[in-house]
């Protein structure tokens, strides 16, 4: 049947229904209510008109309700269409941004990384995928030990390695994006293990529950960073700047932290078993209930460090510095362990500006 005939049939049906409601039904209702009783013609007409008015009001109300429903339904259909269009737009942008990451030109790859960051900010549905892509970008572009011909060799002295943002700018952007997007992320593990992050800039980022096992973070600037629950097993963290960072319940088992600066860091309940902390600066660090079993703390600076409840079983402390403000575990004899008592250094110097911190020449280690 053609649409025109359907429309005509619908109009005729509506007219017939209105005729019944306005002409036929009021008289039937009045006769039913009278139940055979007789009234004057004028009274009957008045009763019929009253019923007709009531029925017309009911029909008008039904029309209004139907109009409201129709409007709501149309708005919902329009919203679903807009959402579908928006999702399609995000999908197109997502695909183009991912394609840019494989481009040979550095500026195009950086543009793709920033585009993905923007997509993650505006599309919670795509946020986790973007975070995983950033982590995969770091693993594939910065493997440790280095495999790229233009990357400094693993044995290159750190003072001859440039900051990450100058030697591999796109990787630094990916790391920054990752640290920014992880701020509101849950506690699921994210794999960035065995990556070359020498002299990386991580200041102020959120890197909690990230797996950095086997990574090289030598001379990286990790100032005021959230590393809660992160894993840094066997990581190279020589000369790393960790001042004022949070390493609560972080695993640094067998990590190399020689010459690292951990001033005012929160190391509570972290595991440094068999870690190398020679010449590390832990002044005023919070190490409550941390594990240093088998750790090498020779020549470390522990002045003002809170080691309440810490496990120092088999730890080597010969030549480590401690002061009157150092708090030792109950019953621990630090003098018998070879700790040297020294005056408290007082106020800590301000952290170097970011650019200077990741480009400075680090002093040679006496324990090398």
Short mmCIF file of N, CA and C in Angstrom, two decimals, residues 255-330:
data_model
loop_
_atom_site.label_atom_id
_atom_site.label_comp_id
_atom_site.label_asym_id
_atom_site.label_seq_id
_atom_site.Cartn_x
_atom_site.Cartn_y
_atom_site.Cartn_z
N UNK A 255 67.92 -3.26 42.63
CA UNK A 255 68.10 -2.06 41.81
C UNK A 255 69.43 -1.39 42.13
N UNK A 256 70.00 -0.72 41.13
CA UNK A 256 71.26 0.00 41.29
C UNK A 256 70.94 1.48 41.51
N UNK A 257 71.08 1.93 42.76
CA UNK A 257 70.75 3.30 43.13
C UNK A 257 71.99 4.04 43.62
N UNK A 258 73.15 3.68 43.13
CA UNK A 258 74.37 4.35 43.56
C UNK A 258 74.33 5.83 43.18
N UNK A 259 74.62 6.67 44.16
CA UNK A 259 74.64 8.10 43.92
C UNK A 259 73.28 8.72 43.72
N UNK A 260 72.21 7.98 43.95
CA UNK A 260 70.86 8.52 43.76
C UNK A 260 70.52 9.51 44.87
N UNK A 261 69.67 10.45 44.55
CA UNK A 261 69.26 11.47 45.52
C UNK A 261 67.79 11.21 45.88
N UNK A 262 67.59 10.76 47.13
CA UNK A 262 66.26 10.42 47.60
C UNK A 262 65.87 11.30 48.80
N UNK A 263 66.23 12.55 48.76
CA UNK A 263 65.97 13.47 49.86
C UNK A 263 64.47 13.68 50.03
N UNK A 264 63.99 13.50 51.25
CA UNK A 264 62.58 13.74 51.62
C UNK A 264 61.63 12.84 50.82
N UNK A 265 62.09 11.70 50.38
CA UNK A 265 61.20 10.79 49.66
C UNK A 265 60.40 9.93 50.65
N UNK A 266 59.26 9.44 50.21
CA UNK A 266 58.44 8.52 51.00
C UNK A 266 58.73 7.11 50.51
N UNK A 267 59.54 6.39 51.27
CA UNK A 267 59.93 5.02 50.93
C UNK A 267 59.25 4.00 51.84
N UNK A 268 58.20 4.41 52.51
CA UNK A 268 57.57 3.54 53.48
C UNK A 268 57.05 2.26 52.83
N UNK A 269 57.35 1.13 53.50
CA UNK A 269 56.91 -0.21 53.09
C UNK A 269 57.44 -0.63 51.72
N UNK A 270 58.48 0.05 51.23
CA UNK A 270 59.07 -0.34 49.96
C UNK A 270 60.10 -1.44 50.18
N UNK A 271 60.43 -2.15 49.12
CA UNK A 271 61.35 -3.29 49.21
C UNK A 271 62.63 -2.98 48.43
N UNK A 272 63.74 -2.78 49.18
CA UNK A 272 65.05 -2.53 48.59
C UNK A 272 65.99 -3.72 48.85
N UNK A 273 65.44 -4.91 48.92
CA UNK A 273 66.25 -6.09 49.18
C UNK A 273 67.35 -6.23 48.14
N UNK A 274 68.59 -6.40 48.62
CA UNK A 274 69.76 -6.60 47.76
C UNK A 274 69.99 -5.45 46.79
N UNK A 275 69.44 -4.29 47.08
CA UNK A 275 69.67 -3.12 46.23
C UNK A 275 71.02 -2.49 46.56
N UNK A 276 71.60 -1.80 45.58
CA UNK A 276 72.88 -1.12 45.75
C UNK A 276 72.61 0.36 45.97
N UNK A 277 72.75 0.81 47.23
CA UNK A 277 72.48 2.20 47.59
C UNK A 277 73.74 2.92 48.05
N UNK A 278 74.88 2.47 47.58
CA UNK A 278 76.13 3.11 47.97
C UNK A 278 76.14 4.58 47.49
N UNK A 279 76.54 5.46 48.41
CA UNK A 279 76.64 6.89 48.15
C UNK A 279 75.29 7.55 47.87
N UNK A 280 74.21 6.86 48.12
CA UNK A 280 72.89 7.46 47.92
C UNK A 280 72.59 8.46 49.02
N UNK A 281 71.85 9.47 48.69
CA UNK A 281 71.47 10.52 49.63
C UNK A 281 70.02 10.30 50.05
N UNK A 282 69.85 9.77 51.27
CA UNK A 282 68.51 9.51 51.81
C UNK A 282 68.17 10.45 52.97
N UNK A 283 68.74 11.62 52.95
CA UNK A 283 68.51 12.54 54.08
C UNK A 283 67.02 12.86 54.20
N UNK A 284 66.54 12.74 55.43
CA UNK A 284 65.16 13.08 55.79
C UNK A 284 64.12 12.26 55.02
N UNK A 285 64.52 11.11 54.53
CA UNK A 285 63.56 10.22 53.85
C UNK A 285 62.74 9.46 54.88
N UNK A 286 61.51 9.13 54.51
CA UNK A 286 60.61 8.35 55.36
C UNK A 286 60.70 6.89 54.94
N UNK A 287 61.40 6.09 55.73
CA UNK A 287 61.63 4.68 55.39
C UNK A 287 60.96 3.75 56.39
N UNK A 288 59.83 4.15 56.93
CA UNK A 288 59.13 3.33 57.91
C UNK A 288 58.73 1.98 57.31
N UNK A 289 59.12 0.92 58.01
CA UNK A 289 58.76 -0.45 57.63
C UNK A 289 59.27 -0.83 56.23
N UNK A 290 60.28 -0.12 55.74
CA UNK A 290 60.88 -0.49 54.46
C UNK A 290 61.82 -1.68 54.66
N UNK A 291 62.07 -2.42 53.60
CA UNK A 291 62.93 -3.59 53.65
C UNK A 291 64.26 -3.29 52.95
N UNK A 292 65.36 -3.40 53.73
CA UNK A 292 66.70 -3.21 53.18
C UNK A 292 67.53 -4.48 53.38
N UNK A 293 66.88 -5.62 53.41
CA UNK A 293 67.57 -6.88 53.66
C UNK A 293 68.62 -7.13 52.58
N UNK A 294 69.88 -7.26 52.99
CA UNK A 294 70.95 -7.51 52.04
C UNK A 294 71.35 -6.32 51.21
N UNK A 295 70.77 -5.14 51.48
CA UNK A 295 71.08 -3.94 50.70
C UNK A 295 72.46 -3.41 51.05
N UNK A 296 73.10 -2.75 50.09
CA UNK A 296 74.42 -2.14 50.30
C UNK A 296 74.22 -0.64 50.50
N UNK A 297 74.36 -0.19 51.76
CA UNK A 297 74.18 1.22 52.11
C UNK A 297 75.50 1.88 52.51
N UNK A 298 76.59 1.32 52.09
CA UNK A 298 77.88 1.91 52.43
C UNK A 298 78.01 3.31 51.84
N UNK A 299 78.51 4.24 52.67
CA UNK A 299 78.72 5.63 52.28
C UNK A 299 77.42 6.37 51.99
N UNK A 300 76.29 5.78 52.30
CA UNK A 300 75.01 6.47 52.10
C UNK A 300 74.82 7.52 53.18
N UNK A 301 74.06 8.56 52.87
CA UNK A 301 73.78 9.64 53.82
C UNK A 301 72.40 9.40 54.41
N UNK A 302 72.38 9.04 55.71
CA UNK A 302 71.12 8.71 56.39
C UNK A 302 70.79 9.73 57.47
N UNK A 303 71.33 10.91 57.37
CA UNK A 303 71.07 11.92 58.39
C UNK A 303 69.61 12.40 58.30
N UNK A 304 68.90 12.28 59.41
CA UNK A 304 67.50 12.68 59.46
C UNK A 304 66.55 11.66 58.89
N UNK A 305 67.05 10.48 58.52
CA UNK A 305 66.21 9.44 57.92
C UNK A 305 65.42 8.70 59.00
N UNK A 306 64.15 8.45 58.73
CA UNK A 306 63.29 7.72 59.66
C UNK A 306 63.24 6.26 59.22
N UNK A 307 63.93 5.39 59.97
CA UNK A 307 63.99 3.96 59.66
C UNK A 307 63.19 3.12 60.65
N UNK A 308 62.17 3.73 61.24
CA UNK A 308 61.34 3.01 62.21
C UNK A 308 60.75 1.75 61.59
N UNK A 309 60.98 0.62 62.24
CA UNK A 309 60.41 -0.64 61.75
C UNK A 309 61.05 -1.18 60.49
N UNK A 310 62.15 -0.58 60.02
CA UNK A 310 62.78 -1.05 58.79
C UNK A 310 63.53 -2.36 59.04
N UNK A 311 63.64 -3.15 57.99
CA UNK A 311 64.36 -4.42 58.05
C UNK A 311 65.76 -4.20 57.48
N UNK A 312 66.77 -4.24 58.37
CA UNK A 312 68.16 -4.03 57.97
C UNK A 312 68.98 -5.33 58.06
N UNK A 313 68.30 -6.45 57.96
CA UNK A 313 68.98 -7.74 58.03
C UNK A 313 70.01 -7.86 56.91
N UNK A 314 71.26 -8.16 57.26
CA UNK A 314 72.37 -8.33 56.34
C UNK A 314 72.72 -7.07 55.56
N UNK A 315 72.14 -5.93 55.93
CA UNK A 315 72.47 -4.68 55.23
C UNK A 315 73.89 -4.25 55.58
N UNK A 316 74.61 -3.71 54.62
CA UNK A 316 75.97 -3.21 54.83
C UNK A 316 75.91 -1.70 55.00
N UNK A 317 76.43 -1.22 56.12
CA UNK A 317 76.32 0.20 56.47
C UNK A 317 77.67 0.84 56.80
N UNK A 318 78.77 0.19 56.47
CA UNK A 318 80.08 0.75 56.79
C UNK A 318 80.28 2.09 56.08
N UNK A 319 80.61 3.10 56.88
CA UNK A 319 80.87 4.42 56.32
C UNK A 319 79.63 5.25 56.05
N UNK A 320 78.44 4.71 56.28
CA UNK A 320 77.22 5.50 56.10
C UNK A 320 77.16 6.59 57.15
N UNK A 321 76.59 7.75 56.77
CA UNK A 321 76.48 8.87 57.69
C UNK A 321 75.12 8.88 58.37
N UNK A 322 75.12 9.16 59.67
CA UNK A 322 73.88 9.31 60.44
C UNK A 322 74.05 10.46 61.41
N UNK A 323 72.95 11.02 61.85
CA UNK A 323 72.99 12.13 62.80
C UNK A 323 72.06 11.92 63.96
N UNK A 324 71.93 12.94 64.79
CA UNK A 324 71.07 12.83 65.96
C UNK A 324 69.59 12.67 65.58
N UNK A 325 69.24 13.10 64.39
CA UNK A 325 67.84 13.02 63.97
C UNK A 325 67.52 11.72 63.24
N UNK A 326 68.51 10.88 63.03
CA UNK A 326 68.25 9.59 62.38
C UNK A 326 67.52 8.67 63.36
N UNK A 327 66.46 8.05 62.91
CA UNK A 327 65.67 7.15 63.76
C UNK A 327 65.90 5.72 63.27
N UNK A 328 66.47 4.88 64.17
CA UNK A 328 66.81 3.51 63.81
C UNK A 328 65.71 2.54 64.27
N UNK A 329 65.68 1.35 63.68
CA UNK A 329 64.73 0.34 64.17
C UNK A 329 65.04 -0.02 65.62
N UNK A 330 64.04 -0.41 66.36
CA UNK A 330 64.23 -0.76 67.77
C UNK A 330 65.27 -1.87 67.91
#
